[in-house]
Coordinates of N, CA and C in Angstrom, one line a residue:
F163 N 0.8 -1.2 0.0 CA 0.0 0.0 0.0 C 0.9 1.2 0.0
Q164 N 0.4 2.3 -0.7 CA 1.2 3.5 -0.8 C 1.0 4.4 0.4
R165 N 2.0 5.1 0.8 CA 2.0 5.9 2.1 C 0.8 6.8 2.3
P166 N 0.3 7.5 1.3 CA -0.8 8.4 1.6 C -2.1 7.7 2.0
Y167 N -2.1 6.3 2.0 CA -3.3 5.6 2.3 C -3.3 4.8 3.6
Q168 N -2.6 5.3 4.6 CA -2.5 4.7 5.9 C -3.9 4.8 6.6
A169 N -4.6 5.9 6.4 CA -5.9 6.0 7.1 C -6.9 4.9 6.8
P170 N -7.0 4.6 5.5 CA -8.0 3.5 5.2 C -7.5 2.1 5.8
L171 N -6.2 1.9 5.8 CA -5.7 0.7 6.5 C -6.1 0.7 8.0
D172 N -5.9 1.8 8.6 CA -6.2 1.9 10.1 C -7.7 1.6 10.3
A173 N -8.5 2.3 9.4 CA -10.0 2.1 9.5 C -10.4 0.6 9.3
Y174 N -9.8 0.0 8.3 CA -10.0 -1.4 8.0 C -9.6 -2.3 9.2
Q175 N -8.5 -2.0 9.8 CA -8.0 -2.8 10.9 C -8.9 -2.6 12.1
A176 N -9.4 -1.4 12.3 CA -10.3 -1.1 13.4 C -11.7 -1.7 13.2
G177 N -12.0 -2.2 12.0 CA -13.3 -2.7 11.8 C -14.3 -1.6 11.3
A178 N -13.8 -0.4 11.1 CA -14.7 0.7 10.7 C -15.2 0.6 9.2
I179 N -14.3 -0.1 8.4 CA -14.7 -0.3 7.0 C -14.4 -1.7 6.7
D180 N -15.1 -2.2 5.6 CA -14.8 -3.6 5.2 C -13.8 -3.7 4.2
E181 N -13.4 -4.9 3.7 CA -12.4 -5.1 2.7 C -12.6 -4.3 1.5
D182 N -13.8 -4.4 0.9 CA -14.1 -3.7 -0.3 C -13.9 -2.2 -0.2
A183 N -14.3 -1.6 0.9 CA -14.1 -0.2 1.1 C -12.7 0.2 1.3
M184 N -11.9 -0.7 2.0 CA -10.5 -0.5 2.1 C -9.8 -0.5 0.8
L185 N -10.1 -1.5 -0.1 CA -9.5 -1.6 -1.4 C -9.9 -0.4 -2.2
A186 N -11.1 0.1 -2.1 CA -11.5 1.3 -2.9 C -10.8 2.5 -2.4
Q187 N -10.7 2.7 -1.1 CA -10.1 3.9 -0.5 C -8.6 3.9 -0.7
T188 N -7.9 2.8 -0.8 CA -6.5 2.7 -1.0 C -6.2 2.7 -2.5
E189 N -7.2 2.7 -3.3 CA -7.1 2.7 -4.8 C -6.2 1.5 -5.3
W190 N -6.5 0.3 -4.6 CA -5.7 -0.9 -4.9 C -5.7 -1.3 -6.4
A191 N -6.9 -1.3 -7.0 CA -7.0 -1.7 -8.4 C -6.1 -0.9 -9.3
D192 N -6.1 0.4 -9.1 CA -5.3 1.3 -9.9 C -3.8 1.4 -9.5
R193 N -3.6 1.3 -8.3 CA -2.2 1.5 -7.8 C -1.4 0.3 -7.7
W194 N -2.0 -0.9 -7.6 CA -1.3 -2.1 -7.5 C -1.8 -3.1 -8.6
G195 N -3.1 -3.3 -8.6 CA -3.7 -4.0 -9.7 C -3.7 -5.5 -9.6
Y196 N -2.9 -6.1 -8.8 CA -2.8 -7.6 -8.8 C -4.1 -8.1 -8.0
D197 N -4.5 -9.3 -8.2 CA -5.6 -9.9 -7.5 C -5.4 -9.9 -6.0
F198 N -6.2 -9.2 -5.3 CA -6.0 -9.1 -3.8 C -6.1 -10.4 -3.1
A199 N -6.7 -11.4 -3.7 CA -6.8 -12.7 -3.1 C -5.4 -13.3 -2.9
M200 N -4.4 -12.9 -3.7 CA -3.0 -13.4 -3.5 C -2.4 -12.8 -2.2
Y201 N -2.9 -11.6 -1.9 CA -2.3 -10.8 -0.8 C -3.1 -10.9 0.5
R202 N -4.3 -11.4 0.4 CA -5.2 -11.4 1.6 C -4.6 -12.1 2.8
P203 N -4.0 -13.2 2.6 CA -3.4 -13.9 3.8 C -2.2 -13.0 4.5
L204 N -1.5 -12.3 3.6 CA -0.4 -11.5 4.2 C -1.0 -10.3 5.0
V205 N -2.1 -9.7 4.4 CA -2.7 -8.6 5.0 C -3.4 -9.0 6.3
A206 N -3.9 -10.2 6.4 CA -4.6 -10.7 7.6 C -3.6 -11.1 8.7
F207 N -2.4 -11.5 8.3 CA -1.4 -12.1 9.2 C -1.1 -11.2 10.4
G208 N -0.7 -10.0 10.1 CA -0.3 -9.0 11.2 C -1.5 -8.7 12.2
P209 N -2.6 -8.2 11.7 CA -3.7 -7.9 12.6 C -4.2 -9.1 13.4
S210 N -4.1 -10.3 12.8 CA -4.6 -11.5 13.6 C -3.7 -11.7 14.8
R211 N -2.5 -11.1 14.8 CA -1.6 -11.2 16.0 C -1.4 -9.8 16.7
G212 N -2.3 -8.9 16.4 CA -2.3 -7.6 17.1 C -1.3 -6.6 16.5
A213 N -0.8 -6.9 15.3 CA 0.2 -6.0 14.7 C -0.5 -5.0 13.8
R214 N 0.0 -3.8 13.7 CA -0.6 -2.8 12.8 C -0.1 -3.0 11.4
L215 N -1.0 -2.7 10.4 CA -0.7 -2.7 9.0 C -0.1 -1.4 8.7
L216 N 1.0 -1.3 8.0 CA 1.7 -0.1 7.6 C 1.7 0.1 6.1
A217 N 1.3 1.2 5.6 CA 1.5 1.6 4.2 C 2.9 2.1 4.0
L218 N 3.7 1.4 3.2 CA 5.1 1.8 3.1 C 5.5 2.4 1.7
N219 N 4.8 2.0 0.7 CA 5.2 2.4 -0.7 C 5.2 3.8 -1.0
A220 N 6.1 4.3 -1.8 CA 6.1 5.6 -2.4 C 4.8 5.8 -3.3
P221 N 4.2 6.9 -3.3 CA 3.1 7.1 -4.3 C 3.6 6.9 -5.7
R222 N 2.7 6.2 -6.4 CA 3.0 5.8 -7.8 C 3.4 7.1 -8.7
E223 N 2.7 8.2 -8.4 CA 2.9 9.4 -9.2 C 4.4 9.9 -9.0
V224 N 5.0 9.7 -7.8 CA 6.3 10.1 -7.6 C 7.3 9.2 -8.3
T225 N 7.2 7.9 -8.1 CA 8.2 7.0 -8.7 C 8.1 7.0 -10.2
R226 N 6.9 7.2 -10.8 CA 6.8 7.3 -12.2 C 7.4 8.6 -12.8
R227 N 7.2 9.6 -12.0 CA 7.8 10.9 -12.5 C 9.3 10.8 -12.5
V228 N 9.9 10.2 -11.4 CA 11.3 10.1 -11.3 C 11.8 9.2 -12.5
A229 N 11.1 8.1 -12.8 CA 11.5 7.2 -13.8 C 11.5 7.9 -15.2
R230 N 10.6 8.8 -15.4 CA 10.4 9.5 -16.6 C 11.3 10.8 -16.7
E231 N 11.5 11.5 -15.6 CA 12.1 12.8 -15.7 C 13.4 12.9 -14.9
G232 N 13.7 11.9 -14.1 CA 14.9 11.9 -13.3 C 14.7 12.5 -11.9
I233 N 15.8 12.4 -11.1 CA 15.8 12.7 -9.7 C 15.5 14.2 -9.4
G234 N 15.8 15.0 -10.4 CA 15.5 16.5 -10.2 C 14.0 16.8 -10.1
S235 N 13.2 15.9 -10.6 CA 11.8 16.1 -10.6 C 11.2 16.0 -9.1
L236 N 12.0 15.5 -8.2 CA 11.5 15.4 -6.8 C 11.3 16.7 -6.2
G237 N 11.9 17.8 -6.7 CA 11.7 19.1 -6.2 C 10.4 19.7 -6.6
Q238 N 9.7 19.0 -7.5 CA 8.4 19.5 -7.9 C 7.3 18.8 -7.2
P239 N 6.3 19.5 -6.6 CA 5.3 18.8 -5.8 C 4.4 18.0 -6.8
V240 N 3.9 16.9 -6.3 CA 2.9 16.1 -7.1 C 1.6 16.4 -6.5
E241 N 0.7 16.8 -7.4 CA -0.7 17.3 -7.0 C -1.4 16.2 -6.2
G242 N -1.9 16.6 -5.0 CA -2.6 15.7 -4.2 C -1.8 14.6 -3.4
Q243 N -0.5 14.7 -3.5 CA 0.4 13.7 -2.8 C 1.4 14.4 -2.0
P244 N 1.6 13.9 -0.8 CA 2.7 14.4 0.0 C 4.0 14.0 -0.6
P245 N 5.2 14.6 -0.2 CA 6.4 14.1 -0.7 C 6.7 12.7 -0.4
A246 N 7.3 11.9 -1.3 CA 7.6 10.5 -1.0 C 8.7 10.4 0.0
I247 N 9.7 11.3 -0.2 CA 10.9 11.2 0.6 C 11.7 12.5 0.4
D248 N 12.4 12.8 1.5 CA 13.3 14.0 1.4 C 14.4 13.7 0.5
V249 N 14.6 14.5 -0.5 CA 15.7 14.2 -1.5 C 17.1 14.1 -0.9
T250 N 17.3 14.7 0.3 CA 18.6 14.7 0.9 C 18.8 13.3 1.6
E251 N 17.8 12.5 1.7 CA 17.9 11.2 2.3 C 18.2 10.1 1.3
L252 N 18.3 10.4 0.0 CA 18.5 9.4 -1.0 C 20.0 9.1 -1.1
D253 N 20.3 7.8 -1.1 CA 21.6 7.3 -1.2 C 21.7 6.6 -2.6
L254 N 22.2 7.4 -3.6 CA 22.3 6.9 -4.9 C 23.7 6.3 -5.2
G255 N 24.6 6.3 -4.2 CA 26.0 5.9 -4.4 C 26.4 4.5 -4.0
D256 N 25.4 3.7 -3.6 CA 25.7 2.3 -3.2 C 25.9 1.5 -4.5
Q257 N 27.2 1.2 -4.7 CA 27.5 0.5 -6.0 C 27.0 -0.9 -6.0
T258 N 27.0 -1.6 -4.9 CA 26.4 -2.9 -4.8 C 24.9 -2.9 -5.2
H259 N 24.2 -2.0 -4.7 CA 22.8 -1.9 -5.0 C 22.6 -1.5 -6.5
R260 N 23.4 -0.6 -6.9 CA 23.3 -0.2 -8.3 C 23.6 -1.4 -9.3
A261 N 24.6 -2.2 -8.9 CA 24.9 -3.3 -9.8 C 23.8 -4.4 -9.8
L262 N 23.1 -4.6 -8.6 CA 22.0 -5.5 -8.6 C 20.9 -5.1 -9.4
V263 N 20.5 -3.8 -9.4 CA 19.4 -3.2 -10.2 C 19.8 -3.3 -11.6
N264 N 21.0 -2.9 -12.0 CA 21.4 -2.9 -13.4 C 21.4 -4.3 -13.9
A265 N 21.9 -5.3 -13.2 CA 21.9 -6.7 -13.7 C 20.5 -7.2 -13.9
A266 N 19.5 -6.7 -13.1 CA 18.2 -7.2 -13.2 C 17.4 -6.6 -14.4
F267 N 17.8 -5.4 -14.7 CA 16.9 -4.6 -15.7 C 17.6 -4.1 -16.9
Q268 N 18.9 -4.3 -17.0 CA 19.6 -3.7 -18.2 C 19.2 -4.4 -19.5
G269 N 18.7 -5.6 -19.5 CA 18.2 -6.2 -20.7 C 16.9 -5.8 -21.2
H270 N 16.2 -5.0 -20.5 CA 14.8 -4.6 -20.9 C 14.9 -3.8 -22.2
P271 N 13.9 -3.9 -23.1 CA 13.9 -3.1 -24.3 C 13.9 -1.6 -24.0
G272 N 14.8 -1.0 -24.8 CA 14.9 0.5 -24.7 C 15.7 1.0 -23.5
M273 N 16.4 0.1 -22.8 CA 17.1 0.5 -21.6 C 18.5 1.0 -21.9
T274 N 18.5 2.3 -22.3 CA 19.7 3.0 -22.5 C 20.3 3.4 -21.1
S275 N 21.6 3.9 -21.1 CA 22.2 4.3 -19.9 C 21.4 5.4 -19.2
E276 N 20.9 6.3 -20.0 CA 20.1 7.4 -19.5 C 18.8 7.0 -18.9
V277 N 18.1 6.1 -19.6 CA 16.9 5.5 -19.0 C 17.2 4.7 -17.7
M278 N 18.3 3.9 -17.7 CA 18.7 3.2 -16.6 C 18.9 4.1 -15.4
E279 N 19.6 5.2 -15.6 CA 19.9 6.1 -14.5 C 18.6 6.6 -13.9
R280 N 17.6 7.0 -14.7 CA 16.3 7.4 -14.2 C 15.6 6.3 -13.4
F281 N 15.6 5.1 -14.1 CA 15.0 3.9 -13.5 C 15.6 3.6 -12.1
Y282 N 17.0 3.7 -12.1 CA 17.6 3.4 -10.8 C 17.2 4.4 -9.7
A283 N 17.1 5.7 -10.1 CA 16.7 6.7 -9.2 C 15.3 6.4 -8.6
A284 N 14.4 5.9 -9.5 CA 13.1 5.6 -9.0 C 13.1 4.4 -8.1
Q285 N 14.0 3.4 -8.3 CA 14.1 2.3 -7.4 C 14.6 2.8 -6.0
V286 N 15.6 3.7 -6.0 CA 16.1 4.2 -4.8 C 15.0 5.0 -4.0
V287 N 14.2 5.8 -4.7 CA 13.1 6.5 -4.1 C 12.1 5.5 -3.5
W288 N 11.8 4.4 -4.2 CA 10.9 3.4 -3.7 C 11.5 2.8 -2.4
D289 N 12.8 2.3 -2.4 CA 13.4 1.7 -1.3 C 13.6 2.7 -0.1
E290 N 14.0 3.9 -0.4 CA 14.2 4.9 0.7 C 12.9 5.2 1.3
T291 N 11.8 5.3 0.6 CA 10.5 5.6 1.1 C 10.0 4.5 2.1
M292 N 10.2 3.3 1.6 CA 9.8 2.2 2.5 C 10.6 2.1 3.8
A293 N 12.0 2.3 3.6 CA 12.9 2.3 4.8 C 12.5 3.4 5.7
S294 N 12.2 4.6 5.2 CA 11.9 5.7 6.0 C 10.6 5.5 6.8
A295 N 9.6 4.8 6.2 CA 8.3 4.5 6.8 C 8.5 3.5 8.0
V296 N 9.4 2.5 7.7 CA 9.7 1.6 8.8 C 10.4 2.3 10.0
A297 N 11.4 3.1 9.7 CA 12.1 3.8 10.7 C 11.2 4.7 11.5
E298 N 10.4 5.4 10.8 CA 9.4 6.3 11.5 C 8.5 5.5 12.4
H299 N 8.0 4.4 12.0 CA 7.2 3.6 12.8 C 7.9 3.1 14.1
L300 N 9.2 2.6 13.9 CA 9.9 2.1 15.0 C 10.2 3.2 16.0
A301 N 10.3 4.4 15.6 CA 10.6 5.5 16.5 C 9.4 6.1 17.2
S302 N 8.2 5.6 16.8 CA 7.0 6.1 17.4 C 6.8 5.5 18.8
P303 N 6.1 6.2 19.7 CA 6.0 5.7 21.1 C 5.3 4.4 21.2
D304 N 4.3 4.1 20.3 CA 3.5 2.9 20.5 C 3.9 1.8 19.5
A305 N 5.2 1.9 19.0 CA 5.6 0.9 18.0 C 5.9 -0.4 18.6
A306 N 5.7 -1.4 17.8 CA 6.1 -2.8 18.2 C 7.6 -2.9 18.1
S307 N 8.2 -3.9 18.7 CA 9.6 -4.0 18.6 C 10.1 -4.6 17.3
R308 N 9.2 -5.2 16.5 CA 9.5 -5.8 15.2 C 8.6 -5.3 14.1
V309 N 9.1 -5.2 12.9 CA 8.3 -4.9 11.7 C 8.6 -6.0 10.7
I310 N 7.6 -6.5 10.1 CA 7.8 -7.5 9.0 C 7.4 -6.7 7.7
V311 N 8.3 -6.7 6.8 CA 8.1 -6.0 5.5 C 8.0 -7.1 4.5
Y312 N 6.8 -7.0 3.8 CA 6.6 -7.9 2.6 C 6.9 -7.1 1.4
A313 N 8.0 -7.4 0.7 CA 8.3 -6.7 -0.5 C 9.0 -7.6 -1.5
G314 N 9.1 -7.2 -2.8 CA 9.7 -8.0 -3.8 C 11.1 -8.2 -3.6
A315 N 11.7 -9.2 -4.2 CA 13.1 -9.6 -4.0 C 14.1 -8.5 -4.2
M316 N 13.9 -7.6 -5.2 CA 14.8 -6.5 -5.4 C 14.8 -5.6 -4.3
H317 N 13.7 -5.4 -3.6 CA 13.6 -4.5 -2.5 C 14.1 -5.0 -1.1
V318 N 14.2 -6.4 -1.0 CA 14.6 -6.9 0.3 C 16.1 -7.3 0.2
M319 N 16.8 -7.1 -0.9 CA 18.2 -7.3 -0.9 C 18.9 -6.4 0.1
R320 N 19.9 -6.8 0.7 CA 20.6 -6.1 1.8 C 20.8 -4.6 1.5
P321 N 21.3 -4.2 0.3 CA 21.5 -2.7 0.2 C 20.2 -2.0 -0.2
A322 N 19.1 -2.6 -0.3 CA 17.9 -2.0 -0.7 C 17.2 -1.5 0.6
I323 N 16.0 -2.1 1.0 CA 15.4 -1.6 2.2 C 16.2 -1.9 3.5
P324 N 16.7 -3.1 3.7 CA 17.4 -3.4 5.0 C 18.5 -2.4 5.4
A325 N 19.4 -2.2 4.5 CA 20.5 -1.2 4.9 C 20.0 0.2 5.1
R326 N 19.0 0.6 4.3 CA 18.4 1.9 4.5 C 17.6 2.1 5.7
V327 N 17.0 1.0 6.2 CA 16.4 1.1 7.6 C 17.5 1.2 8.6
E328 N 18.5 0.4 8.5 CA 19.6 0.4 9.5 C 20.3 1.7 9.6
R329 N 20.3 2.4 8.4 CA 21.0 3.8 8.4 C 20.2 4.8 9.2
R330 N 18.9 4.5 9.3 CA 18.0 5.5 10.0 C 17.6 5.1 11.4
A331 N 17.8 3.8 11.8 CA 17.3 3.4 13.1 C 18.3 2.4 13.6
D332 N 18.4 2.3 15.0 CA 19.4 1.4 15.6 C 18.7 0.1 15.8
V333 N 18.6 -0.6 14.6 CA 18.0 -1.9 14.6 C 18.8 -2.9 13.7
S334 N 18.6 -4.1 13.8 CA 19.2 -5.1 12.9 C 18.0 -5.7 12.1
T335 N 18.4 -6.1 10.9 CA 17.4 -6.7 10.0 C 17.8 -8.1 9.6
A336 N 16.8 -8.9 9.2 CA 17.0 -10.2 8.7 C 16.2 -10.4 7.4
I337 N 16.8 -11.0 6.4 CA 16.1 -11.2 5.1 C 15.6 -12.6 5.0
V338 N 14.4 -12.8 4.8 CA 13.8 -14.2 4.5 C 13.4 -14.2 3.1
L339 N 13.9 -15.0 2.3 CA 13.6 -15.1 0.8 C 13.0 -16.4 0.5
P340 N 11.8 -16.4 -0.1 CA 11.2 -17.7 -0.6 C 11.9 -18.0 -1.9
V341 N 12.3 -19.3 -2.0 CA 13.0 -19.7 -3.3 C 12.5 -21.1 -3.7
S342 N 12.7 -21.4 -4.9 CA 12.4 -22.7 -5.4 C 13.6 -23.5 -5.3
P343 N 13.5 -24.9 -5.2 CA 14.7 -25.7 -5.0 C 15.8 -25.5 -6.0
E344 N 15.4 -25.2 -7.3 CA 16.4 -25.0 -8.3 C 17.2 -23.7 -8.2
D345 N 16.6 -22.7 -7.4 CA 17.3 -21.4 -7.2 C 18.1 -21.4 -5.9
L346 N 18.1 -22.5 -5.2 CA 18.6 -22.5 -3.8 C 20.1 -22.0 -3.7
E347 N 20.9 -22.6 -4.5 CA 22.4 -22.3 -4.5 C 22.6 -20.8 -4.8
E348 N 22.0 -20.3 -5.8 CA 22.2 -18.9 -6.2 C 21.7 -17.9 -5.1
A349 N 20.6 -18.4 -4.4 CA 20.0 -17.5 -3.4 C 20.7 -17.5 -2.0
R350 N 21.6 -18.4 -1.8 CA 22.3 -18.5 -0.5 C 23.0 -17.2 0.0
E351 N 23.5 -16.5 -0.9 CA 24.3 -15.3 -0.6 C 23.3 -14.0 -0.5
L352 N 22.1 -14.2 -0.8 CA 21.2 -13.0 -0.9 C 20.3 -12.8 0.3
A353 N 20.3 -13.8 1.2 CA 19.4 -13.7 2.4 C 20.0 -14.4 3.6
D354 N 19.4 -14.0 4.8 CA 19.8 -14.6 6.0 C 19.1 -15.9 6.2
F355 N 17.9 -16.0 5.7 CA 17.1 -17.3 5.8 C 16.4 -17.5 4.5
L356 N 16.4 -18.8 4.1 CA 15.7 -19.2 2.8 C 14.5 -20.0 3.1
W357 N 13.4 -19.7 2.5 CA 12.2 -20.5 2.7 C 12.0 -21.2 1.4
V358 N 12.4 -22.5 1.4 CA 12.4 -23.3 0.2 C 11.1 -24.0 0.0
A359 N 10.5 -23.7 -1.2 CA 9.2 -24.3 -1.6 C 9.4 -25.8 -1.8
P360 N 8.5 -26.6 -1.4 CA 8.6 -28.1 -1.6 C 8.7 -28.4 -3.1
A361 N 9.5 -29.4 -3.5 CA 9.5 -29.8 -4.9 C 8.2 -30.4 -5.3
E362 N 7.9 -30.1 -6.5 CA 6.6 -30.6 -7.1 C 6.8 -32.0 -7.6

């Protein structure tokens, strides 16, 4: 869920609105679009144990603008959206992170070095926004001692969200990566724990 939509998540968790209203108010269909049935167990997991649901993602308008126009566009307000992240908090200099992103996306059609630079900046905005939201929550007086972040593999790599959370907060992170048996060896260096799917 994107950060401007924390209020509907809180209302849903409090029982003030139902799932359909929450999905409508968070603009799930437009902003994420995947079948919510795939995510429902993850969304239910925390509240079933008394944990708060957190909206971590950068607003789509911001990441798309950065991908199209570059990091300089962050100085321009996005209508109806709060800033995703303070531009001074962006770490674009992590070469390990840059190499991981480049390796994953450089083969995409039309991916010139200029396009890759903008795309990389958007990835950093995304990761920094999520890390900032986690750190802000941990610093709040009523925060739980742990936060579980569900994010894609590119976002949970050590130099993505985890290192950026640790830069902001005095916490340690652990990466749990679900993998298929055939990807096990390659994944060993990418995570602290591997969750291996049973062989079919």
